[in-house]
Amino acid sequence: MTIGEVLRLASEHLAKTSETARVDAELLLANALGRSRIELYTDFDRPLDESELGAYRSLVARRARREPVPYILGEWGFRRLTLSVDARALIPRPETEIVVERCLERLRGVDRPVALDVGTGTGAIALALADEHAGVRVTAIDFSADALQLARENVERSGLEVQLLEHDLRDGLPGGPYDLVVSNPPYVEPADLDGLMPDVREYEPHVALVGVGATEAVARAARDVLRPEGWLVLEVGDGQASQTLELLEALGYAEGTITRDLTGRERVVEARR
Ligand SMILES: C[S@@+](CC[C@H](N)C(=O)[O-])C[C@H]1O[C@@H](n2cnc3c(N)ncnc32)[C@H](O)[C@@H]1O
């Protein structure tokens, strides 16, 4: 079978369980062959040998069991970085890239700012800030030792500087004063867990998804560690933006704004201390 035929068959098979079947099939084949996705297209008529087919079959079988593609590949792109990803932490999402964009906007022009990333997971937000704002000093916390170990691997992989701390946000936030506190806290209600796609529910860490009161806890604690006029930037679940903005106003934050993600959903709330 050629690359073109194999891709067609795998896409048909994956379409039963994935909305992104064709892209999944291409990413997995590129990985199995050690090529880029674009190279598959320039080599459409090349036949695959048995060992290549065997390797690809096992990757497709994992995806057919709903394992997320980033976990199968072991790495995933986030802004300008390629991060190691696995079941120890949440897969960084496109909407979180917008969180980083808002942070960079708030830090623009600030010389050697100090920032805190609360619930860092893979380290995605903290590392992207370190990568994209020269001179920023970033601390990142998480209460999951597993997630922090993965974040440590990503710090090493990227060659960027981020200070990692094992810390529970319910105990308040460490250090400061900060120019910026950013968080993508767990915001799925326990009752909504069953409604999540199996790809998410069965593979990603529940401590990264489900959190009762985590957003409020970050917002309350951030007041104690932000510099006067420092910014709090929060990712929120779909439908949670206006109530979060009201919460921030009630806590004394000012200049609250909401930013939509690329699909038009209100997903980022920020305000000044
Ligand atoms: C939604 S994930 C975000 C991961 C990463 N920042 C991102 O945007 O891809 C939430 C993270 O918060 C961490 N977390 C949950 N509860 C926490 C707590 N009480 N204290 C510290 N970290 C917590 C989880 O371990 C998880 O890594």
mmCIF file of C-alpha atoms in Angstrom, residues 19-256:
data_model
loop_
_atom_site.group_PDB
_atom_site.id
_atom_site.type_symbol
_atom_site.label_atom_id
_atom_site.label_comp_id
_atom_site.label_asym_id
_atom_site.label_seq_id
_atom_site.Cartn_x
_atom_site.Cartn_y
_atom_site.Cartn_z
ATOM 1 C CA GLU A 19 -13.629 14.808 14.297
ATOM 2 C CA THR A 20 -10.111 15.461 13.056
ATOM 3 C CA ALA A 21 -9.550 12.068 11.470
ATOM 4 C CA ARG A 22 -7.591 13.138 8.381
ATOM 5 C CA VAL A 23 -5.201 15.407 10.291
ATOM 6 C CA ASP A 24 -4.783 12.723 12.969
ATOM 7 C CA ALA A 25 -3.958 10.133 10.296
ATOM 8 C CA GLU A 26 -1.381 12.425 8.705
ATOM 9 C CA LEU A 27 0.290 13.426 11.979
ATOM 10 C CA LEU A 28 0.555 9.799 13.086
ATOM 11 C CA LEU A 29 1.940 8.622 9.726
ATOM 12 C CA ALA A 30 4.483 11.447 9.650
ATOM 13 C CA ASN A 31 5.544 10.359 13.148
ATOM 14 C CA ALA A 32 5.764 6.657 12.208
ATOM 15 C CA LEU A 33 7.931 7.484 9.178
ATOM 16 C CA GLY A 34 10.018 10.171 10.890
ATOM 17 C CA ARG A 35 8.913 12.722 8.278
ATOM 18 C CA SER A 36 7.067 16.025 8.308
ATOM 19 C CA ARG A 37 3.397 16.106 7.322
ATOM 20 C CA ILE A 38 4.167 18.072 4.181
ATOM 21 C CA GLU A 39 6.665 15.424 3.038
ATOM 22 C CA LEU A 40 3.844 12.862 2.965
ATOM 23 C CA TYR A 41 2.221 14.848 0.171
ATOM 24 C CA THR A 42 5.340 14.928 -1.961
ATOM 25 C CA ASP A 43 5.671 11.144 -1.558
ATOM 26 C CA PHE A 44 2.049 10.045 -1.969
ATOM 27 C CA ASP A 45 2.806 7.105 -4.268
ATOM 28 C CA ARG A 46 5.617 5.600 -2.187
ATOM 29 C CA PRO A 47 4.768 2.091 -0.953
ATOM 30 C CA LEU A 48 5.184 1.362 2.768
ATOM 31 C CA ASP A 49 7.093 -1.717 3.923
ATOM 32 C CA GLU A 50 5.781 -4.142 6.551
ATOM 33 C CA SER A 51 7.636 -2.607 9.475
ATOM 34 C CA GLU A 52 6.415 0.899 8.598
ATOM 35 C CA LEU A 53 2.865 -0.401 8.275
ATOM 36 C CA GLY A 54 3.130 -2.235 11.614
ATOM 37 C CA ALA A 55 4.380 0.884 13.398
ATOM 38 C CA TYR A 56 1.591 2.973 11.868
ATOM 39 C CA ARG A 57 -1.117 0.435 12.705
ATOM 40 C CA SER A 58 -0.253 0.535 16.382
ATOM 41 C CA LEU A 59 -0.410 4.364 16.461
ATOM 42 C CA VAL A 60 -3.764 4.382 14.644
ATOM 43 C CA ALA A 61 -5.099 1.747 17.047
ATOM 44 C CA ARG A 62 -4.206 3.998 19.994
ATOM 45 C CA ARG A 63 -5.997 6.947 18.403
ATOM 46 C CA ALA A 64 -9.020 4.744 17.633
ATOM 47 C CA ARG A 65 -9.173 4.065 21.392
ATOM 48 C CA ARG A 66 -9.476 7.868 21.770
ATOM 49 C CA GLU A 67 -5.989 8.566 23.070
ATOM 50 C CA PRO A 68 -5.237 12.212 22.167
ATOM 51 C CA VAL A 69 -2.787 12.661 19.286
ATOM 52 C CA PRO A 70 -0.390 14.855 21.348
ATOM 53 C CA TYR A 71 -0.008 12.069 23.930
ATOM 54 C CA ILE A 72 0.680 9.537 21.176
ATOM 55 C CA LEU A 73 3.281 11.811 19.562
ATOM 56 C CA GLY A 74 4.767 12.752 22.958
ATOM 57 C CA GLU A 75 5.110 16.397 21.953
ATOM 58 C CA TRP A 76 2.934 19.275 20.848
ATOM 59 C CA GLY A 77 3.353 22.816 19.578
ATOM 60 C CA PHE A 78 2.502 25.779 21.792
ATOM 61 C CA ARG A 79 3.181 29.232 20.354
ATOM 62 C CA ARG A 80 6.853 29.114 19.228
ATOM 63 C CA LEU A 81 7.747 26.088 21.363
ATOM 64 C CA THR A 82 7.527 22.339 21.003
ATOM 65 C CA LEU A 83 6.726 20.882 24.430
ATOM 66 C CA SER A 84 6.923 17.332 25.734
ATOM 67 C CA VAL A 85 3.404 16.189 26.630
ATOM 68 C CA ASP A 86 2.089 13.078 28.314
ATOM 69 C CA ALA A 87 -0.559 11.958 30.767
ATOM 70 C CA ARG A 88 1.182 13.764 33.642
ATOM 71 C CA ALA A 89 -0.321 17.104 32.526
ATOM 72 C CA LEU A 90 -3.012 18.764 30.450
ATOM 73 C CA ILE A 91 -2.328 19.175 26.719
ATOM 74 C CA PRO A 92 -1.803 22.897 26.048
ATOM 75 C CA ARG A 93 -4.748 24.276 24.059
ATOM 76 C CA PRO A 94 -5.011 26.961 21.340
ATOM 77 C CA GLU A 95 -7.116 29.206 23.618
ATOM 78 C CA THR A 96 -4.264 29.221 26.124
ATOM 79 C CA GLU A 97 -2.072 30.758 23.419
ATOM 80 C CA ILE A 98 -4.441 33.734 23.627
ATOM 81 C CA VAL A 99 -3.908 33.876 27.396
ATOM 82 C CA VAL A 100 -0.187 34.254 26.649
ATOM 83 C CA GLU A 101 -0.936 36.949 24.080
ATOM 84 C CA ARG A 102 -2.891 38.966 26.682
ATOM 85 C CA CYS A 103 -0.057 38.569 29.207
ATOM 86 C CA LEU A 104 2.507 39.781 26.677
ATOM 87 C CA GLU A 105 0.309 42.771 25.926
ATOM 88 C CA ARG A 106 0.135 43.644 29.647
ATOM 89 C CA LEU A 107 3.895 43.220 30.072
ATOM 90 C CA ARG A 108 4.731 45.231 26.979
ATOM 91 C CA GLY A 109 7.243 47.947 27.783
ATOM 92 C CA VAL A 110 7.814 46.686 31.343
ATOM 93 C CA ASP A 111 11.531 46.244 31.952
ATOM 94 C CA ARG A 112 12.491 42.947 33.641
ATOM 95 C CA PRO A 113 8.961 42.147 34.831
ATOM 96 C CA VAL A 114 8.241 39.441 37.400
ATOM 97 C CA ALA A 115 5.461 36.933 36.676
ATOM 98 C CA LEU A 116 3.775 33.976 38.352
ATOM 99 C CA ASP A 117 2.040 31.110 36.474
ATOM 100 C CA VAL A 118 -0.409 29.275 38.757
ATOM 101 C CA GLY A 119 -1.078 25.629 37.818
ATOM 102 C CA THR A 120 1.621 25.399 35.175
ATOM 103 C CA GLY A 121 1.060 21.813 33.951
ATOM 104 C CA THR A 122 3.545 21.271 31.083
ATOM 105 C CA GLY A 123 4.954 24.719 31.831
ATOM 106 C CA ALA A 124 3.347 26.045 28.630
ATOM 107 C CA ILE A 125 2.344 29.559 29.743
ATOM 108 C CA ALA A 126 5.448 30.170 31.850
ATOM 109 C CA LEU A 127 7.795 29.002 29.096
ATOM 110 C CA ALA A 128 6.034 30.965 26.360
ATOM 111 C CA LEU A 129 6.336 34.133 28.476
ATOM 112 C CA ALA A 130 10.029 33.454 29.080
ATOM 113 C CA ASP A 131 10.450 32.860 25.343
ATOM 114 C CA GLU A 132 8.581 35.924 24.150
ATOM 115 C CA HIS A 133 9.307 38.692 26.659
ATOM 116 C CA ALA A 134 13.037 39.315 27.026
ATOM 117 C CA GLY A 135 14.135 39.742 30.625
ATOM 118 C CA VAL A 136 10.967 38.419 32.296
ATOM 119 C CA ARG A 137 11.530 36.411 35.480
ATOM 120 C CA VAL A 138 8.877 33.703 35.699
ATOM 121 C CA THR A 139 7.950 31.474 38.623
ATOM 122 C CA ALA A 140 5.549 28.599 37.956
ATOM 123 C CA ILE A 141 3.712 26.544 40.558
ATOM 124 C CA ASP A 142 1.704 23.349 40.519
ATOM 125 C CA PHE A 143 0.600 20.991 43.280
ATOM 126 C CA SER A 144 1.049 17.958 41.046
ATOM 127 C CA ALA A 145 4.566 16.519 41.407
ATOM 128 C CA ASP A 146 4.025 14.656 38.122
ATOM 129 C CA ALA A 147 3.129 17.813 36.230
ATOM 130 C CA LEU A 148 6.095 19.650 37.739
ATOM 131 C CA GLN A 149 8.462 16.898 36.632
ATOM 132 C CA LEU A 150 7.148 17.238 33.070
ATOM 133 C CA ALA A 151 7.458 21.039 33.312
ATOM 134 C CA ARG A 152 11.067 20.539 34.461
ATOM 135 C CA GLU A 153 11.744 18.416 31.374
ATOM 136 C CA ASN A 154 10.291 21.187 29.229
ATOM 137 C CA VAL A 155 12.426 23.832 30.933
ATOM 138 C CA GLU A 156 15.487 21.732 30.104
ATOM 139 C CA ARG A 157 14.309 20.990 26.581
ATOM 140 C CA SER A 158 13.656 24.662 25.810
ATOM 141 C CA GLY A 159 16.793 26.049 27.434
ATOM 142 C CA LEU A 160 14.609 28.823 28.903
ATOM 143 C CA GLU A 161 14.641 29.971 32.508
ATOM 144 C CA VAL A 162 11.598 29.366 34.703
ATOM 145 C CA GLN A 163 11.615 28.727 38.447
ATOM 146 C CA LEU A 164 9.364 25.771 39.343
ATOM 147 C CA LEU A 165 7.794 25.278 42.771
ATOM 148 C CA GLU A 166 5.567 22.535 44.153
ATOM 149 C CA HIS A 167 2.834 24.549 45.832
ATOM 150 C CA ASP A 168 -0.895 24.304 46.469
ATOM 151 C CA LEU A 169 -2.704 27.481 45.450
ATOM 152 C CA ARG A 170 -5.192 26.948 48.285
ATOM 153 C CA ASP A 171 -2.331 27.847 50.665
ATOM 154 C CA GLY A 172 -2.017 31.294 49.041
ATOM 155 C CA LEU A 173 0.519 32.244 46.390
ATOM 156 C CA PRO A 174 4.273 32.305 46.989
ATOM 157 C CA GLY A 175 6.728 35.178 46.528
ATOM 158 C CA GLY A 176 6.008 38.470 44.859
ATOM 159 C CA PRO A 177 5.397 41.250 44.330
ATOM 160 C CA TYR A 178 4.558 40.338 40.739
ATOM 161 C CA ASP A 179 3.753 42.508 37.731
ATOM 162 C CA LEU A 180 1.588 39.680 36.436
ATOM 163 C CA VAL A 181 -0.201 36.644 37.844
ATOM 164 C CA VAL A 182 -1.569 34.305 35.177
ATOM 165 C CA SER A 183 -3.530 31.103 35.578
ATOM 166 C CA ASN A 184 -5.410 28.546 33.568
ATOM 167 C CA PRO A 185 -6.909 26.861 36.639
ATOM 168 C CA PRO A 186 -9.045 23.725 36.547
ATOM 169 C CA TYR A 187 -12.539 25.022 35.834
ATOM 170 C CA VAL A 188 -14.733 22.056 34.883
ATOM 171 C CA GLU A 189 -17.562 21.517 37.387
ATOM 172 C CA PRO A 190 -17.524 17.952 38.827
ATOM 173 C CA ALA A 191 -21.046 17.411 37.471
ATOM 174 C CA ASP A 192 -19.821 18.260 33.938
ATOM 175 C CA LEU A 193 -16.992 15.705 33.891
ATOM 176 C CA ASP A 194 -19.179 12.973 32.400
ATOM 177 C CA GLY A 195 -20.148 15.285 29.538
ATOM 178 C CA LEU A 196 -16.547 15.799 28.377
ATOM 179 C CA MET A 197 -15.278 13.984 25.289
ATOM 180 C CA PRO A 198 -13.794 10.595 26.188
ATOM 181 C CA ASP A 199 -10.488 11.746 24.670
ATOM 182 C CA VAL A 200 -10.281 14.313 27.469
ATOM 183 C CA ARG A 201 -12.111 12.514 30.294
ATOM 184 C CA GLU A 202 -10.317 9.206 29.974
ATOM 185 C CA TYR A 203 -6.792 10.458 29.260
ATOM 186 C CA GLU A 204 -6.084 13.883 30.740
ATOM 187 C CA PRO A 205 -5.438 14.274 34.505
ATOM 188 C CA HIS A 206 -8.661 15.034 36.364
ATOM 189 C CA VAL A 207 -6.824 17.336 38.776
ATOM 190 C CA ALA A 208 -6.031 19.515 35.751
ATOM 191 C CA LEU A 209 -9.634 19.594 34.570
ATOM 192 C CA VAL A 210 -11.941 19.637 37.559
ATOM 193 C CA GLY A 211 -11.701 22.327 40.189
ATOM 194 C CA VAL A 212 -14.221 23.788 42.545
ATOM 195 C CA GLY A 213 -13.421 27.375 43.451
ATOM 196 C CA ALA A 214 -9.910 27.358 41.971
ATOM 197 C CA THR A 215 -10.523 30.501 39.891
ATOM 198 C CA GLU A 216 -11.807 32.387 42.935
ATOM 199 C CA ALA A 217 -8.935 31.132 45.091
ATOM 200 C CA VAL A 218 -6.384 32.412 42.537
ATOM 201 C CA ALA A 219 -8.167 35.765 42.233
ATOM 202 C CA ARG A 220 -8.304 36.250 46.015
ATOM 203 C CA ALA A 221 -4.718 35.164 46.644
ATOM 204 C CA ALA A 222 -3.305 37.165 43.715
ATOM 205 C CA ARG A 223 -4.299 40.429 45.444
ATOM 206 C CA ASP A 224 -1.698 39.686 48.134
ATOM 207 C CA VAL A 225 1.189 39.091 45.721
ATOM 208 C CA LEU A 226 0.502 41.496 42.837
ATOM 209 C CA ARG A 227 2.181 44.878 42.778
ATOM 210 C CA PRO A 228 -0.283 47.774 42.886
ATOM 211 C CA GLU A 229 -1.457 48.109 39.258
ATOM 212 C CA GLY A 230 -0.189 44.596 38.461
ATOM 213 C CA TRP A 231 -2.337 42.411 36.162
ATOM 214 C CA LEU A 232 -4.229 39.192 36.772
ATOM 215 C CA VAL A 233 -4.948 37.165 33.602
ATOM 216 C CA LEU A 234 -7.237 34.136 33.854
ATOM 217 C CA GLU A 235 -8.412 31.517 31.389
ATOM 218 C CA VAL A 236 -12.035 30.577 32.085
ATOM 219 C CA GLY A 237 -14.452 27.957 30.828
ATOM 220 C CA ASP A 238 -16.966 28.705 28.104
ATOM 221 C CA GLY A 239 -19.806 30.667 29.747
ATOM 222 C CA GLN A 240 -17.812 31.650 32.861
ATOM 223 C CA ALA A 241 -16.331 34.972 31.687
ATOM 224 C CA SER A 242 -18.943 37.463 32.899
ATOM 225 C CA GLN A 243 -19.331 35.879 36.327
ATOM 226 C CA THR A 244 -15.527 35.871 36.664
ATOM 227 C CA LEU A 245 -15.380 39.534 35.691
ATOM 228 C CA GLU A 246 -18.012 40.313 38.342
ATOM 229 C CA LEU A 247 -15.977 38.357 40.893
ATOM 230 C CA LEU A 248 -12.840 40.357 40.059
ATOM 231 C CA GLU A 249 -14.736 43.633 40.391
ATOM 232 C CA ALA A 250 -16.168 42.524 43.747
ATOM 233 C CA LEU A 251 -12.619 41.723 44.887
ATOM 234 C CA GLY A 252 -11.512 45.268 44.042
ATOM 235 C CA TYR A 253 -9.832 44.679 40.687
ATOM 236 C CA ALA A 254 -10.218 47.398 38.036
ATOM 237 C CA GLU A 255 -10.185 47.765 34.244
ATOM 238 C CA GLY A 256 -11.589 44.272 33.701
#
